[in-house]
Coordinates of C-alpha atoms in Angstrom, one line a residue:
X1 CA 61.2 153.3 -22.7
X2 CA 61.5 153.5 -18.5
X3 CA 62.4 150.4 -17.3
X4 CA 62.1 149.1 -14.0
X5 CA 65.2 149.4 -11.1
X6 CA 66.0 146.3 -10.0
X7 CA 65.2 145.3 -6.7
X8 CA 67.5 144.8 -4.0
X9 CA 68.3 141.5 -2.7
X10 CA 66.5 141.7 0.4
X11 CA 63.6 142.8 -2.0
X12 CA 63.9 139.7 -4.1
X13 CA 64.1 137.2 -0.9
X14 CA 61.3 138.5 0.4
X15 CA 58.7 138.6 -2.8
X16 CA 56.0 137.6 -2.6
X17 CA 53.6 136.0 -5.2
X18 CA 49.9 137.8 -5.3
X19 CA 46.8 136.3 -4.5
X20 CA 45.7 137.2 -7.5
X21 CA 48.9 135.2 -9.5
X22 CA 47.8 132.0 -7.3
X23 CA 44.1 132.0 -7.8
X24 CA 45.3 132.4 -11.8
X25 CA 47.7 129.5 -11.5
X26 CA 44.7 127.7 -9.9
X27 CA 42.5 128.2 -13.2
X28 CA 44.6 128.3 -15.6
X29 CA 45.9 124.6 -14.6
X30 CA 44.5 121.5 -15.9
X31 CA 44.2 119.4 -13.4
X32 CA 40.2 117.3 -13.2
X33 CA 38.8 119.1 -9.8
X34 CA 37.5 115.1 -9.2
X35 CA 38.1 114.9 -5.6
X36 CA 35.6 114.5 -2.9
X37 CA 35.1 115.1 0.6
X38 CA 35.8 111.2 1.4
X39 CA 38.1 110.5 -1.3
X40 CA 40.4 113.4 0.1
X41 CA 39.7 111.4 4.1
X42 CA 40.6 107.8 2.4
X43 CA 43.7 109.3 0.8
X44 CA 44.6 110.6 4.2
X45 CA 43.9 108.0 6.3
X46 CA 45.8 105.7 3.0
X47 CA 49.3 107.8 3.7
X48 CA 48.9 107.7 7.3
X49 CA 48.1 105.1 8.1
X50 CA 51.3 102.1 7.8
X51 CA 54.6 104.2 8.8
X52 CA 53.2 104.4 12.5
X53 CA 51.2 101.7 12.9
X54 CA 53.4 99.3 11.5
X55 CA 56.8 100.6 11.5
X56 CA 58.1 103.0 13.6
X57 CA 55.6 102.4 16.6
X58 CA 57.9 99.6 17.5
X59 CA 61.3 101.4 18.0
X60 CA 59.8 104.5 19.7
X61 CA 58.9 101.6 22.3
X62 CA 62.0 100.1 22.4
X63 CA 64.6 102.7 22.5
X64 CA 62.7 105.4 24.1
X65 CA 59.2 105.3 26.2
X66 CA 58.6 101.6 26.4
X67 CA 54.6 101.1 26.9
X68 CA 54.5 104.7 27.8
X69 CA 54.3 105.3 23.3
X70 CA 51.1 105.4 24.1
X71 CA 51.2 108.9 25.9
X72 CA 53.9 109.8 23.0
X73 CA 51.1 109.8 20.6
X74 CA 49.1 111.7 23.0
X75 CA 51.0 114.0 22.7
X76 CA 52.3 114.2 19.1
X77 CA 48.4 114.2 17.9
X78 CA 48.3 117.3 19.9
X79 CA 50.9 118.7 18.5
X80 CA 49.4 117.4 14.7
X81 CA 45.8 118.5 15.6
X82 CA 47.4 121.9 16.3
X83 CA 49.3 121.8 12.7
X84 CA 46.5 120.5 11.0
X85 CA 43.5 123.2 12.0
X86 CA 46.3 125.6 10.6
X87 CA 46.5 123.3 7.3
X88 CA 43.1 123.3 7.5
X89 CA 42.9 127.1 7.2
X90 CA 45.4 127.2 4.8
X91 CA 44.4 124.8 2.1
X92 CA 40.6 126.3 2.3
X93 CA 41.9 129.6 1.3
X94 CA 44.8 128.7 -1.5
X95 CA 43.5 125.9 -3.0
X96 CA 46.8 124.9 -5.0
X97 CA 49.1 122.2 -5.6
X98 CA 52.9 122.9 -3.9
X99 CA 51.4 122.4 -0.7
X100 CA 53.0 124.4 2.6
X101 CA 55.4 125.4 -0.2
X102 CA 52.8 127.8 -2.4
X103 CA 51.3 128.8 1.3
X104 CA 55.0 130.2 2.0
X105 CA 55.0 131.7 -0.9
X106 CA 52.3 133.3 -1.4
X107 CA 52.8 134.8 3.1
X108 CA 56.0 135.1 3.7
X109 CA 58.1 134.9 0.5
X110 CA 60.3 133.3 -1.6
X111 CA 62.7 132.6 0.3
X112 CA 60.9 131.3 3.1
X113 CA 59.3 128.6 0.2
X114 CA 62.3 127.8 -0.7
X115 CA 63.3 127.0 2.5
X116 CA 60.3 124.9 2.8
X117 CA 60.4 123.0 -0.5
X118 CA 63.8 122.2 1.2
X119 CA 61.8 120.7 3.9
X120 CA 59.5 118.9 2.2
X121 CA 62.1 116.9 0.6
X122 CA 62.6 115.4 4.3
X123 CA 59.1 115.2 5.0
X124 CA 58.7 113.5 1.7
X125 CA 61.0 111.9 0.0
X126 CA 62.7 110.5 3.0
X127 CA 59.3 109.3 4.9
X128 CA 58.9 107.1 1.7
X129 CA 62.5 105.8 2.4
X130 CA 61.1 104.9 6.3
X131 CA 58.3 103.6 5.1
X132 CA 59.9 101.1 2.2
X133 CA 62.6 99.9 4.7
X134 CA 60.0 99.2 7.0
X135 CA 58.1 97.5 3.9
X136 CA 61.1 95.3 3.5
X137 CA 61.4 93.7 7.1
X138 CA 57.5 92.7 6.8
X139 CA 58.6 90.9 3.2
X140 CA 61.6 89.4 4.5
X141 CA 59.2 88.0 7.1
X142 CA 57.0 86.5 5.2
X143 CA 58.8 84.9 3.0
X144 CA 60.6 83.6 5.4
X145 CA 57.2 81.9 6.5
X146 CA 57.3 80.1 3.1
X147 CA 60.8 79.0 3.2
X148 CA 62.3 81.8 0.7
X149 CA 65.1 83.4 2.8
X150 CA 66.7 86.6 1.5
X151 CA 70.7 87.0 2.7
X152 CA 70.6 88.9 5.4
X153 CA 73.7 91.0 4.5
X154 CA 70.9 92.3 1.8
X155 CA 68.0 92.9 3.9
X156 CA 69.9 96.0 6.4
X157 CA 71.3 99.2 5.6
X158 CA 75.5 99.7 4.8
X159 CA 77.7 98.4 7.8
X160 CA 75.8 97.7 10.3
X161 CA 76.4 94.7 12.6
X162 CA 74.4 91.8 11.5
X163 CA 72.7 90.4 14.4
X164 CA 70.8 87.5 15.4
X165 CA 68.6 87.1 18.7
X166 CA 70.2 90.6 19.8
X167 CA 73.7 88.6 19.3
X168 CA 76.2 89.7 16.2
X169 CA 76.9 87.0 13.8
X170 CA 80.4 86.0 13.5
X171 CA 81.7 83.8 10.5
X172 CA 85.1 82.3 10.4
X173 CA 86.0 84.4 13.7
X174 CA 85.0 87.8 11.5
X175 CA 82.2 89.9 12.5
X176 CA 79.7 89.8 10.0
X177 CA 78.3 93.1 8.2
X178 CA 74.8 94.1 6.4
X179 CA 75.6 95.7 3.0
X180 CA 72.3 96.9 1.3
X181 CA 69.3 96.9 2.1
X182 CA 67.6 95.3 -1.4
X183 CA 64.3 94.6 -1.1
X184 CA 63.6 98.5 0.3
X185 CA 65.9 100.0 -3.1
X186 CA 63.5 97.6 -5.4
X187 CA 60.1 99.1 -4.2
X188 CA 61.3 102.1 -4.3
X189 CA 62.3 101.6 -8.4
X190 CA 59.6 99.8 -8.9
X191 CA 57.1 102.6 -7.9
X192 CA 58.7 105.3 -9.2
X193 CA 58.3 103.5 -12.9
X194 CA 54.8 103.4 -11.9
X195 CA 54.1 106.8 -11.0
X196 CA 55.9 107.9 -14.2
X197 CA 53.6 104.9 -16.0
X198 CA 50.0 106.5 -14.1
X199 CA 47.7 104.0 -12.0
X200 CA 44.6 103.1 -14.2
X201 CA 41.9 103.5 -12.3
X202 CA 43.7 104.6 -9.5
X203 CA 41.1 105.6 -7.5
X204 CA 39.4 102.5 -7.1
X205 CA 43.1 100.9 -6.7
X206 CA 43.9 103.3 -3.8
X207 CA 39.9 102.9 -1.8
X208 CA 40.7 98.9 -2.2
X209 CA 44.0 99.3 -0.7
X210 CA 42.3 101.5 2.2
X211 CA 40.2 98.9 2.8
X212 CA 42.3 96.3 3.1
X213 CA 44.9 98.2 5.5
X214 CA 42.0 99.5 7.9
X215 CA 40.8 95.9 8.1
X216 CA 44.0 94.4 8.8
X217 CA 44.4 96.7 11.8
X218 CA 41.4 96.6 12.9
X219 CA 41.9 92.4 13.5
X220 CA 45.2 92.9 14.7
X221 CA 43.4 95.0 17.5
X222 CA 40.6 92.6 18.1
X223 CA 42.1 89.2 17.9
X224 CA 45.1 90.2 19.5
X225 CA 43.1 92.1 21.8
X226 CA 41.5 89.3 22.9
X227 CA 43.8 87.4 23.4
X228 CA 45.7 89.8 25.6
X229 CA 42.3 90.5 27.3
X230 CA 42.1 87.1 27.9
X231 CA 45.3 87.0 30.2
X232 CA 46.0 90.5 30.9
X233 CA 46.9 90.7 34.3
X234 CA 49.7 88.2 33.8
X235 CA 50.6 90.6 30.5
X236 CA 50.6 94.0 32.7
X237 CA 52.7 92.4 35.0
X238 CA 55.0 91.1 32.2
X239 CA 54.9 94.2 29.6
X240 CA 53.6 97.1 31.4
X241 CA 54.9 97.1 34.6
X242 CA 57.0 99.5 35.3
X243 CA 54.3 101.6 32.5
X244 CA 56.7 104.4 31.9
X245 CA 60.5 102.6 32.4
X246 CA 62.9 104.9 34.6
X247 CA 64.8 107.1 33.0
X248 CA 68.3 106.1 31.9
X249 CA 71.7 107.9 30.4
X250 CA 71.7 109.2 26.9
X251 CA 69.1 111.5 25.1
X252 CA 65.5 110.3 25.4
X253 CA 66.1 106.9 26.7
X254 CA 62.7 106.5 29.0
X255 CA 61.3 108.8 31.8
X256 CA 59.1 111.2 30.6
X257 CA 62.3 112.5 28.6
X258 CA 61.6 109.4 27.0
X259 CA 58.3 109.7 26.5
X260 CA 58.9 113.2 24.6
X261 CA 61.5 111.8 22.4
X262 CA 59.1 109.1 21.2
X263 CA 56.7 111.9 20.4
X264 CA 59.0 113.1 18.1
X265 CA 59.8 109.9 16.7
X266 CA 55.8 108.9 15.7
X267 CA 55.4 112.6 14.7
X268 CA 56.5 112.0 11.4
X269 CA 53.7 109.4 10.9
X270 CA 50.7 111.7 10.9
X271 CA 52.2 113.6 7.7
X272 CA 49.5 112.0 5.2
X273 CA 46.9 114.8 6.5
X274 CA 50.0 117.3 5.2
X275 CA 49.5 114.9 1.7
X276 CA 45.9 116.0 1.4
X277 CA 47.0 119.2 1.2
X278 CA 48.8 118.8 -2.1
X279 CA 45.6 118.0 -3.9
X280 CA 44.3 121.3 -3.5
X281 CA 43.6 122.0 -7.4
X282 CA 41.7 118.4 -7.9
X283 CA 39.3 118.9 -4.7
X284 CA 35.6 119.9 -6.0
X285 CA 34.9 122.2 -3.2
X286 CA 38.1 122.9 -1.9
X287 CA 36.8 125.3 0.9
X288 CA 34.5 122.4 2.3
X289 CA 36.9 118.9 1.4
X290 CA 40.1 120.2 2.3
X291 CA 38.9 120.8 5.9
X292 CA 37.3 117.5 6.1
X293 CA 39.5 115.4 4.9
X294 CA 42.6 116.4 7.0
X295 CA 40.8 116.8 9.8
X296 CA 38.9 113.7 9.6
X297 CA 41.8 111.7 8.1
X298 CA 44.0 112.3 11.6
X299 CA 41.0 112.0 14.4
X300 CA 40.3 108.3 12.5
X301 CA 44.1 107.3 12.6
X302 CA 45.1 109.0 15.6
X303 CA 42.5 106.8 17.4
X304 CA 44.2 103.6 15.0
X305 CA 47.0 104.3 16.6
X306 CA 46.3 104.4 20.2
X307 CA 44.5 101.2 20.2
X308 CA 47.7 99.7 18.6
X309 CA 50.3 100.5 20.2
X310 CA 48.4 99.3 23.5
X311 CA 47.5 95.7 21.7
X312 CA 51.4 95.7 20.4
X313 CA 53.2 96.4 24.0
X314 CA 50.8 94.0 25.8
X315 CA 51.5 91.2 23.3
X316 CA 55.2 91.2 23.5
X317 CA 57.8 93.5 25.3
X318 CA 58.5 96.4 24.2
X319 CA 62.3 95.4 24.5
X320 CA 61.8 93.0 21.4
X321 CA 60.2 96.2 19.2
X322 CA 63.5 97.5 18.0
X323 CA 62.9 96.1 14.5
X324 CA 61.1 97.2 10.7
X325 CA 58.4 95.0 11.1
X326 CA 56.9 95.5 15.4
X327 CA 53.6 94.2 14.5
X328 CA 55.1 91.1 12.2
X329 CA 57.3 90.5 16.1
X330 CA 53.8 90.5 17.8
X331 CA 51.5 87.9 16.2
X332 CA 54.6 85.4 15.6
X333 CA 54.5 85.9 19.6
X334 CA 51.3 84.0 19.4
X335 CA 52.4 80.2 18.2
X336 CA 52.4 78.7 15.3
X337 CA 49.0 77.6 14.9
X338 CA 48.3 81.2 14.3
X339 CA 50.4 81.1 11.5
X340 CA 47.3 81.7 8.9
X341 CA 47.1 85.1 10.6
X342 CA 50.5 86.2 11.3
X343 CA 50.5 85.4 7.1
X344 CA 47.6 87.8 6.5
X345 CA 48.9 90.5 8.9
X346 CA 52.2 90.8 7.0
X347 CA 50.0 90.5 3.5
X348 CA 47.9 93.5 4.7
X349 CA 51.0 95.2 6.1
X350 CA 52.7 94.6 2.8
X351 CA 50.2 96.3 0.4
X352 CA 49.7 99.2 3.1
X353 CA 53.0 100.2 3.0
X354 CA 53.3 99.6 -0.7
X355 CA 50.6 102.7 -1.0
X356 CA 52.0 104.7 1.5
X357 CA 55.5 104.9 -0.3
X358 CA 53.4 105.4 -3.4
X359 CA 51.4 108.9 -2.2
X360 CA 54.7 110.3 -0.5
X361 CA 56.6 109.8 -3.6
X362 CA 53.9 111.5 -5.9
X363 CA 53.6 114.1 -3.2
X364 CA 57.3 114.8 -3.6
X365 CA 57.4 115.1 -7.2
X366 CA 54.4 117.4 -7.5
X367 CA 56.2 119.6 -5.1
X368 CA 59.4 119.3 -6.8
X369 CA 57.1 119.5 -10.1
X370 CA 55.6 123.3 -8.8
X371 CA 59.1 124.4 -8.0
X372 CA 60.3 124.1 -11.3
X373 CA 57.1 125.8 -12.6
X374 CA 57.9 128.9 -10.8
X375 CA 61.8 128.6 -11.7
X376 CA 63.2 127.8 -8.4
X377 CA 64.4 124.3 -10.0
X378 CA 65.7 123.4 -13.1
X379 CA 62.9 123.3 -15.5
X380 CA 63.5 120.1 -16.4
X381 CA 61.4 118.9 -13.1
X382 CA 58.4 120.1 -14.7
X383 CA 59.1 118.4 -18.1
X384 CA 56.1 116.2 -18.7
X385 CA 55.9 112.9 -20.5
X386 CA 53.9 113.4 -24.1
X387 CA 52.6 109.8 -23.8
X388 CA 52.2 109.4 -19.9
X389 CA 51.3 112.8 -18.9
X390 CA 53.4 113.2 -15.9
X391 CA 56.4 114.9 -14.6
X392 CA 58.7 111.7 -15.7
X393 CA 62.0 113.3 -14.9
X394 CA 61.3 114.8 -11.9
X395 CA 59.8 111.0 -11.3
X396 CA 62.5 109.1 -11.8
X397 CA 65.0 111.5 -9.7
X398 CA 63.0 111.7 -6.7
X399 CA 62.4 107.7 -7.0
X400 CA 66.7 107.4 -7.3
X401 CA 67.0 109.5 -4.1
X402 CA 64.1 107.2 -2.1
X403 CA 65.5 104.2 -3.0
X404 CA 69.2 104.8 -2.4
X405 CA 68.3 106.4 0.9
X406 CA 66.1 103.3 1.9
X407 CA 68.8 101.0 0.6
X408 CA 71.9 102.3 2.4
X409 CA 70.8 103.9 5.7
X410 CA 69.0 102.3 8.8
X411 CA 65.2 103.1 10.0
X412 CA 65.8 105.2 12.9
X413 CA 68.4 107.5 11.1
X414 CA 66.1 108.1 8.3
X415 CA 62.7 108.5 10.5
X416 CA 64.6 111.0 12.6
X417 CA 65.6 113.2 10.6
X418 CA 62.1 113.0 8.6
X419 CA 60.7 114.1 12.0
X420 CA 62.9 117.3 12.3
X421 CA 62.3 118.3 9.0
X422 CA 58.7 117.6 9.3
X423 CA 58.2 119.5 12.7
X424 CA 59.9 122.7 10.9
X425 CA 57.7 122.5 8.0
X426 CA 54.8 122.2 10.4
X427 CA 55.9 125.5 12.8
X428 CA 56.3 127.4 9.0
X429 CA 52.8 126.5 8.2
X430 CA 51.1 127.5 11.8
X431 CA 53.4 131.0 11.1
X432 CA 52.0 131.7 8.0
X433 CA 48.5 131.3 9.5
X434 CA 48.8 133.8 11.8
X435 CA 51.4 136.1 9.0
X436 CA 48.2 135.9 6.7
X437 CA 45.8 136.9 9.0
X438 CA 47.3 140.0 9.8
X439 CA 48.7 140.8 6.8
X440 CA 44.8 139.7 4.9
X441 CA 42.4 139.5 7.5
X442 CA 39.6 140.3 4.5
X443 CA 40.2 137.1 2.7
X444 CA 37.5 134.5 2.6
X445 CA 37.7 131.5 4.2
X446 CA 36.2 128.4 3.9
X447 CA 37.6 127.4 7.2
X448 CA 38.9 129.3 10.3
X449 CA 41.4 127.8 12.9
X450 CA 39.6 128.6 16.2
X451 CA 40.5 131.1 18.9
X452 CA 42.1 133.2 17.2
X453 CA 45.8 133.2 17.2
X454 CA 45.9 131.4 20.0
X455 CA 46.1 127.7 18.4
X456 CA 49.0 128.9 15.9
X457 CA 51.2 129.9 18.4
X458 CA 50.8 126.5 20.3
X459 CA 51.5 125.1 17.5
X460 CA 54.9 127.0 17.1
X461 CA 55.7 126.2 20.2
X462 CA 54.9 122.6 20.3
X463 CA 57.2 122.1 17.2
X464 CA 59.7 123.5 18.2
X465 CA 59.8 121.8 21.7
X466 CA 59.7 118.8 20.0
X467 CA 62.6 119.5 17.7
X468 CA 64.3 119.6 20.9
X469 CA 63.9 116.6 22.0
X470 CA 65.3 114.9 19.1
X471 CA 69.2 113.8 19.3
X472 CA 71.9 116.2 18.4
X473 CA 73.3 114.4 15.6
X474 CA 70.2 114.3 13.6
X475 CA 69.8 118.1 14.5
X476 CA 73.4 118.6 13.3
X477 CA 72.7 116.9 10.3
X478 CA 69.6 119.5 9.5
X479 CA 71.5 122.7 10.3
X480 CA 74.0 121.6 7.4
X481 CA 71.3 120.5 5.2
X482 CA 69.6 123.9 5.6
X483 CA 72.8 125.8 5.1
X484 CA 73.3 123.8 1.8
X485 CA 70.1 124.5 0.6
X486 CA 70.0 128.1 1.3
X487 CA 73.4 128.1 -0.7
X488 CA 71.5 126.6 -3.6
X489 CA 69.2 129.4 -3.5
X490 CA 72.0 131.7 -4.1
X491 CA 73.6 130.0 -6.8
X492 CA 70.4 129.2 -8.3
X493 CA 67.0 130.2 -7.5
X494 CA 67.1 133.3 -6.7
X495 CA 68.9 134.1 -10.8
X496 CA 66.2 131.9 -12.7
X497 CA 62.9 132.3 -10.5
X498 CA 59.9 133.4 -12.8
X499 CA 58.4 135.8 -9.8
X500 CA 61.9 137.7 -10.1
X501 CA 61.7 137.8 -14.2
X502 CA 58.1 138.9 -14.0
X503 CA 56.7 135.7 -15.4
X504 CA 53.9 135.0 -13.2
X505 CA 51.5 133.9 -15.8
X506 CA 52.7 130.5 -16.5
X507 CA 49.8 127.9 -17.3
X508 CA 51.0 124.7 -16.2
X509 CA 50.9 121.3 -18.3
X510 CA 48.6 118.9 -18.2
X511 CA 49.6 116.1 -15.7
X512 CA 48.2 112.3 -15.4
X513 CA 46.4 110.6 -13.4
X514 CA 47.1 111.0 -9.4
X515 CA 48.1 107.4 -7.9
X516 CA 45.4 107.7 -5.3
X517 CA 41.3 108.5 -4.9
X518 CA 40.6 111.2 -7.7
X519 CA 37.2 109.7 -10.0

């Protein structure tokens, strides 16, 4: 009997999995198609919106463009919209779960998919760590409201100075430290058990949490609004004046240097139109709601977040924004017989963020979970619960990595190198548009990205100018995490993938319940 020669390893880097092997893997799995053109747009708009808005708005301010954030997201939903028409594209014409992973895949190759499953981990798993640190300043806030005051050595990440009114403690003549960060490592545990649990009802769970985050913002914009309305030549004059603050020394620090670096900062934030993406196999009409609900999902926040981050850097200056919690800064700012509100703002901040960790973290371990289905991870990611139905290994890992990330290192480390990560996976993605319509331009699609190749490319481009802007450290940091992971590869992926072994027909277990919109 013949057998087959085995391929070379340039061969084997580059294969490819068949259109054919993913519409297979599509019907062969048993996830409910139960998601609808809405619920995809709620479960967008219910990851995007609360990293931006209510964490990481306030030290783009601060540290970089000042009131000038506004024009940072300007431009970073430029640079999304360009990203998500290609998403858009993609996820109407591979409806599967994996995400810009399976599109690699299925375009340019294994490794390339490897190489962005490697990058979804920092779009991912480390955006949940942003967001639960930024979830723990608006608890320690609020309980602080009711007298409950959590040590602050426990409420920063590991060794950095502990300060107070921009001053650092000092006890007994010694300089005082933070040590752990605990209330961001709890919610991070906490979840994880529940993802590996399921959400009852999840759907109606995830709308009510919508709800209540859309309608927090939207009175933080108009009773704050008014009030700055109410005195706002006085507040241009004190906040907005200079708008864009001259540049100074360093990397990004203000100008319109500045203002790019912010960009790259509140980038990161849009990623929950990415998270629709991941649902592709529970959509009912994929080809219709997968276009809709990105789409939809980052017009309706983008515009969310223009209207707060004017309302924030009128209400306070943006020199006091440096912090977890900008918008918790902003209505203390107002006195304390607004205490009530200040109280409900935090509340509604709270139980945002608590969902937005949720849907990165689920998003992670489904990505995680599709790896391991086609061998590139141990197979142990893909073991699923008998009881539970879900992926309770791969669970529990990813949830250990989130929460010891959220408790030990600080906001701005972790966002930034989120953002790099997420701006590479988004350049992939716009390259695999363009790869596939060369290399299929026959396949039907439920969506196109207009003119041509013309929007891909500016979205290459954009992504990578962005990267650019973003400090050298953190970019240092991602050339050795790449280099580590293609070494993984090597040692591992590349010996036990299933595409390499022949396997492609692999029906995939039946998983539980998704933690967001899906009856």
């Amino acid at each position: 009997m013949a057998t087959r020669p085995k391929p070379d390893l340039f061969s084997r880097m580059w294969g490819r999995k068949t259109l054919a092997q993913v519409q297979r893997e599509t019907q062969t799995s048993e996830l409910k198609r139960t998601l609808g053109s809405w619920n995809l747009l709620l479960l967008g708009v219910g990851c995007i919106i609360g990293a931006g808005i209510f964490v990481r708005t306030g030290n783009a301010a601060a540290l970089h463009a000042g009131p000038a954030v506004l024009l940072s997201f300007v431009v970073a939903g430029i640079v999304c919209a360009f990203a998500g028409l290609c998403y858009a594209e993609l996820s109407s014409t591979l409806p599967v779960s994996g995400s810009a992973y399976t599109y690699s895949y299925t375009t340019l190759g294994e490794f390339a998919a490897w190489i962005m499953g490697a990058l979804l981990m920092l779009e991912y798993g480390l955006a949940a760590s942003v967001v639960a640190v930024g979830w723990a300043g608006y608890v320690v806030s609020l309980l602080k409201d009711f007298g409950l005051v959590i040590p602050p050595q426990l409420t920063g990440p590991s060794g950095y100075p502990l300060l107070k009114d921009g001053v650092q403690v000092v006890l007994d003549g010694a300089p005082v430290f933070t040590v752990f960060n605990l209330p961001a490592f709890l919610i991070c545990a906490v979840l994880s058990v529940l993802l590996v649990v399921g959400v009852s009802e999840s759907a109606k769970v995830n709308n009510a949490i919508v709800a209540i985050k859309v309608t927090v913002i939207l009175a933080f914009i108009i009773i704050c609004g008014y009030t700055v309305l109410a005195d706002l030549p006085a507040r241009i004059a004190a906040n907005w004046t200079p708008f864009i603050p001259p540049a100074e020394a360093g990397e990004g620090h203000f100008g319109v240097g500045g203002i790019m670096r912010a960009a790259s900062i509140v980038f990161f934030a849009y990623i929950g139109f990415e998270a629709v993406s991941t649902a592709g196999q529970e959509a009912k009409n994929p080809k219709k709601d997968m276009p809709f609900g990105i789409i939809g999902s980052l017009i309706v926040c983008t515009v969310l977040y223009m209207l707060v981050a004017a309302v924030l850097t009128l209400m306070v200056n943006y020199k006091s924004l440096n912090v977890p919690d900008p918008v918790a800064v902003a209505v203390d700012s107002m006195g304390p017989q607004w205490k009530w509100f200040a109280g409900i703002i935090k509340g509604g901040a709270i139980i945002g963020l608590t969902s937005v960790v949720l849907v990165l973290m689920y998003g992670q371990t489904r990505i995680f979970y599709t790896m391991a289905r086609d061998g590139l991870l141990p197979r142990i990611f893909a073991a699923i619960h008998p009881k539970f139905k879900t992926p309770w290994i791969n669970t529990l890992f990813v949830g250990l990595l989130v929460a010891v990330a959220a408790g030990f290192f600080d906001i701005n480390t972790l966002g930034d190198m989120t953002s790099v990560g997420t701006l590479a996976a988004f350049a992939i993605v716009c390259l695999t548009v363009t790869w596939l319509r060369v290399t299929a331009p026959d396949l039907p699609r439920g969506f196109r990205v207009p003119f041509g190749p013309v929007i891909p490319l500016l979205g290459i481009a954009s992504c990578i100018y962005l990267i650019t802007a973003i400090e050298a450290r953190v970019l240092w940091f991602f050339a050795y995490y790449t280099i580590g992971a293609i070494v993984v590869y090597f040692a591992y992926g590349i010996h036990f993938s299933r595409l390499q072994q022949d396997q492609d027909e692999m029906p995939g277990p039946e998983l539980g319940e998704f933690p967001g919109p899906v009856h």
